[in-house]
Structure formats: C-alpha cells, structure tokens
C-alpha cells in the first residue's frame, strides 16, 4: 500500500490575493504549472492542503485549518512601474503657468485663422485679438 505524501511547496505558485480584515479572502494559486484557480480561505488546495489564511501578498497552507502552517506562498516582487510623466511641451520645468509670447499661450499651437475671420469679400484675413496687426484709431 502506497503511503500518502503531501505535494512539495514548489508545485504551488501564488498568482494573486484578495485579502480582507475578516480573513475571508481568497487566493489565485497555480498547481503543477496549470493556470491559476481561485481558492477561498478554508477550501482544499490540491491534495492534502487547505488555504488557512491570506495576507497582503501571501497565502498560508496547511493540512487542516487548525493545524500548523505547512508553508506560505509569496507573490513575486515586480519592478516598480515608472509613473512619472514629462511636463507638456511649453510648460516650465516646475509646472508653472505657461509663458505668454507673441500673444499666444506657450501651449497653444500656431493655427491658421478660422474661415469666419476672412473679410466678407474674400480678402485678406482680419487680425485676431492678441495677434497684433493694424488697429483702428
């Protein structure tokens, strides 16, 4: 008769954790290289183990809920994600207000005058406010 042997901890891989203060969380655990499956605290995980508890980045397994922990799985540590964003073009390095040069804000691209700015007879465009040009005296 073959004697029962629990799986080795290396057969398990923790892929995710949902922990809550009342210890009723769940863990995504892959067994023997298969896709991860969700397990609630208290449920059987593979042969011979029960998910005893979950933490922020860990899951503890044991033979029974009231037995000593057999091992704890940890989520792999990933490199931090760089969330810094360079300032928009035309903005001062300290994210100050744009400098007003030539009547246009520094962040506004130069644009052709709108069709409504043309003379009714189709002549040259009328100057837009802040763009300089001739003014009536």
Short mmCIF file of C-alpha atoms in Angstrom, two decimals:
data_model
loop_
_atom_site.label_atom_id
_atom_site.label_comp_id
_atom_site.label_asym_id
_atom_site.label_seq_id
_atom_site.Cartn_x
_atom_site.Cartn_y
_atom_site.Cartn_z
CA UNK A 1 0.00 0.00 0.00
CA UNK A 2 1.33 3.41 -1.01
CA UNK A 3 1.74 5.96 1.76
CA UNK A 4 0.19 9.43 1.32
CA UNK A 5 2.71 12.22 0.79
CA UNK A 6 1.77 15.88 0.53
CA UNK A 7 2.88 17.85 -2.52
CA UNK A 8 6.03 19.84 -2.25
CA UNK A 9 5.57 23.62 -1.92
CA UNK A 10 7.34 24.16 -5.26
CA UNK A 11 4.28 22.64 -7.01
CA UNK A 12 2.27 25.72 -5.96
CA UNK A 13 2.60 29.27 -7.27
CA UNK A 14 0.71 32.25 -5.91
CA UNK A 15 -0.67 34.49 -8.69
CA UNK A 16 -2.93 36.85 -6.72
CA UNK A 17 -4.57 37.56 -3.38
CA UNK A 18 -7.79 39.19 -2.24
CA UNK A 19 -7.43 39.85 1.48
CA UNK A 20 -9.93 41.45 3.82
CA UNK A 21 -9.83 42.27 7.55
CA UNK A 22 -12.19 39.40 8.47
CA UNK A 23 -9.79 36.78 6.99
CA UNK A 24 -12.38 35.64 4.47
CA UNK A 25 -10.23 36.38 1.44
CA UNK A 26 -9.16 34.23 -1.48
CA UNK A 27 -6.01 33.40 -3.40
CA UNK A 28 -5.24 32.61 -7.04
CA UNK A 29 -2.99 29.57 -6.92
CA UNK A 30 -1.45 27.63 -9.79
CA UNK A 31 -0.80 23.93 -9.12
CA UNK A 32 1.76 21.93 -11.10
CA UNK A 33 2.14 24.63 -13.78
CA UNK A 34 -1.57 24.74 -14.64
CA UNK A 35 -3.44 28.07 -14.92
CA UNK A 36 -4.19 29.66 -11.53
CA UNK A 37 -7.56 28.99 -9.92
CA UNK A 38 -9.29 30.89 -7.11
CA UNK A 39 -9.45 29.31 -3.65
CA UNK A 40 -11.31 30.77 -0.66
CA UNK A 41 -9.85 30.61 2.84
CA UNK A 42 -10.85 27.21 4.27
CA UNK A 43 -11.07 25.42 0.91
CA UNK A 44 -8.94 22.45 -0.19
CA UNK A 45 -5.97 23.32 -2.39
CA UNK A 46 -4.64 20.32 -4.25
CA UNK A 47 -4.14 17.06 -2.38
CA UNK A 48 -3.63 17.38 1.35
CA UNK A 49 -3.71 21.14 1.88
CA UNK A 50 -6.21 23.78 2.97
CA UNK A 51 -5.88 27.51 2.41
CA UNK A 52 -5.55 28.67 6.02
CA UNK A 53 -5.17 32.42 5.54
CA UNK A 54 -4.25 35.17 3.13
CA UNK A 55 -2.24 38.32 3.67
CA UNK A 56 -1.48 41.35 1.54
CA UNK A 57 0.99 39.43 -0.64
CA UNK A 58 0.85 35.90 0.77
CA UNK A 59 -1.21 32.73 1.25
CA UNK A 60 -0.63 30.18 4.02
CA UNK A 61 -1.45 26.50 3.52
CA UNK A 62 -1.62 23.65 6.00
CA UNK A 63 -3.03 20.14 6.37
CA UNK A 64 -6.17 21.48 8.15
CA UNK A 65 -7.48 24.87 9.25
CA UNK A 66 -6.50 24.16 12.88
CA UNK A 67 -3.14 22.52 12.02
CA UNK A 68 0.21 24.33 11.99
CA UNK A 69 1.06 26.06 8.73
CA UNK A 70 2.92 23.82 6.30
CA UNK A 71 4.23 26.69 4.15
CA UNK A 72 3.48 30.21 2.98
CA UNK A 73 3.39 31.27 -0.65
CA UNK A 74 4.52 34.80 -1.51
CA UNK A 75 3.61 36.89 -4.55
CA UNK A 76 6.66 37.56 -6.71
CA UNK A 77 8.17 41.00 -6.33
CA UNK A 78 7.90 43.01 -9.53
CA UNK A 79 9.94 46.04 -10.52
CA UNK A 80 8.17 49.31 -9.70
CA UNK A 81 6.31 50.97 -12.55
CA UNK A 82 7.60 54.41 -13.53
CA UNK A 83 4.55 56.68 -13.38
CA UNK A 84 6.38 59.97 -13.86
CA UNK A 85 5.18 61.92 -16.86
CA UNK A 86 7.27 64.62 -18.52
CA UNK A 87 5.70 68.08 -18.42
CA UNK A 88 3.73 69.09 -21.53
CA UNK A 89 5.65 70.92 -24.24
CA UNK A 90 5.90 74.61 -23.43
CA UNK A 91 5.45 74.17 -19.69
CA UNK A 92 8.14 75.38 -17.34
CA UNK A 93 10.03 72.59 -15.54
CA UNK A 94 8.36 73.33 -12.21
CA UNK A 95 4.91 73.03 -13.85
CA UNK A 96 4.43 76.76 -13.66
CA UNK A 97 1.95 78.63 -15.81
CA UNK A 98 2.97 78.85 -19.48
CA UNK A 99 4.87 81.91 -20.64
CA UNK A 100 2.85 84.19 -22.93
CA UNK A 101 4.96 85.02 -26.00
CA UNK A 102 3.61 86.78 -29.07
CA UNK A 103 0.04 86.95 -27.84
CA UNK A 104 -0.46 83.17 -27.76
CA UNK A 105 -0.11 80.96 -24.70
CA UNK A 106 3.03 78.82 -24.88
CA UNK A 107 0.97 75.61 -25.04
CA UNK A 108 -1.25 76.76 -27.92
CA UNK A 109 -0.02 75.75 -31.38
CA UNK A 110 0.04 78.36 -34.12
CA UNK A 111 -3.06 77.92 -36.26
CA UNK A 112 -4.43 79.35 -39.47
CA UNK A 113 -7.24 81.87 -38.93
CA UNK A 114 -10.74 80.43 -38.92
CA UNK A 115 -12.86 80.89 -42.03
CA UNK A 116 -15.06 83.32 -40.12
CA UNK A 117 -12.06 85.63 -39.73
CA UNK A 118 -11.90 86.29 -43.51
CA UNK A 119 -13.30 89.50 -44.96
CA UNK A 120 -16.81 89.01 -46.35
CA UNK A 121 -15.45 89.83 -49.85
CA UNK A 122 -12.86 87.01 -49.59
CA UNK A 123 -9.97 89.40 -48.95
CA UNK A 124 -7.13 89.09 -46.51
CA UNK A 125 -7.92 87.76 -43.06
CA UNK A 126 -8.78 90.19 -40.34
CA UNK A 127 -6.29 90.29 -37.44
CA UNK A 128 -7.30 88.13 -34.48
CA UNK A 129 -7.25 89.53 -30.96
CA UNK A 130 -3.80 89.34 -29.45
CA UNK A 131 -2.02 88.69 -32.76
CA UNK A 132 -1.01 92.25 -33.41
CA UNK A 133 -1.68 93.80 -36.78
CA UNK A 134 -3.35 97.11 -37.67
CA UNK A 135 -5.82 98.53 -35.23
CA UNK A 136 -8.33 101.26 -35.88
CA UNK A 137 -7.50 104.56 -34.26
#
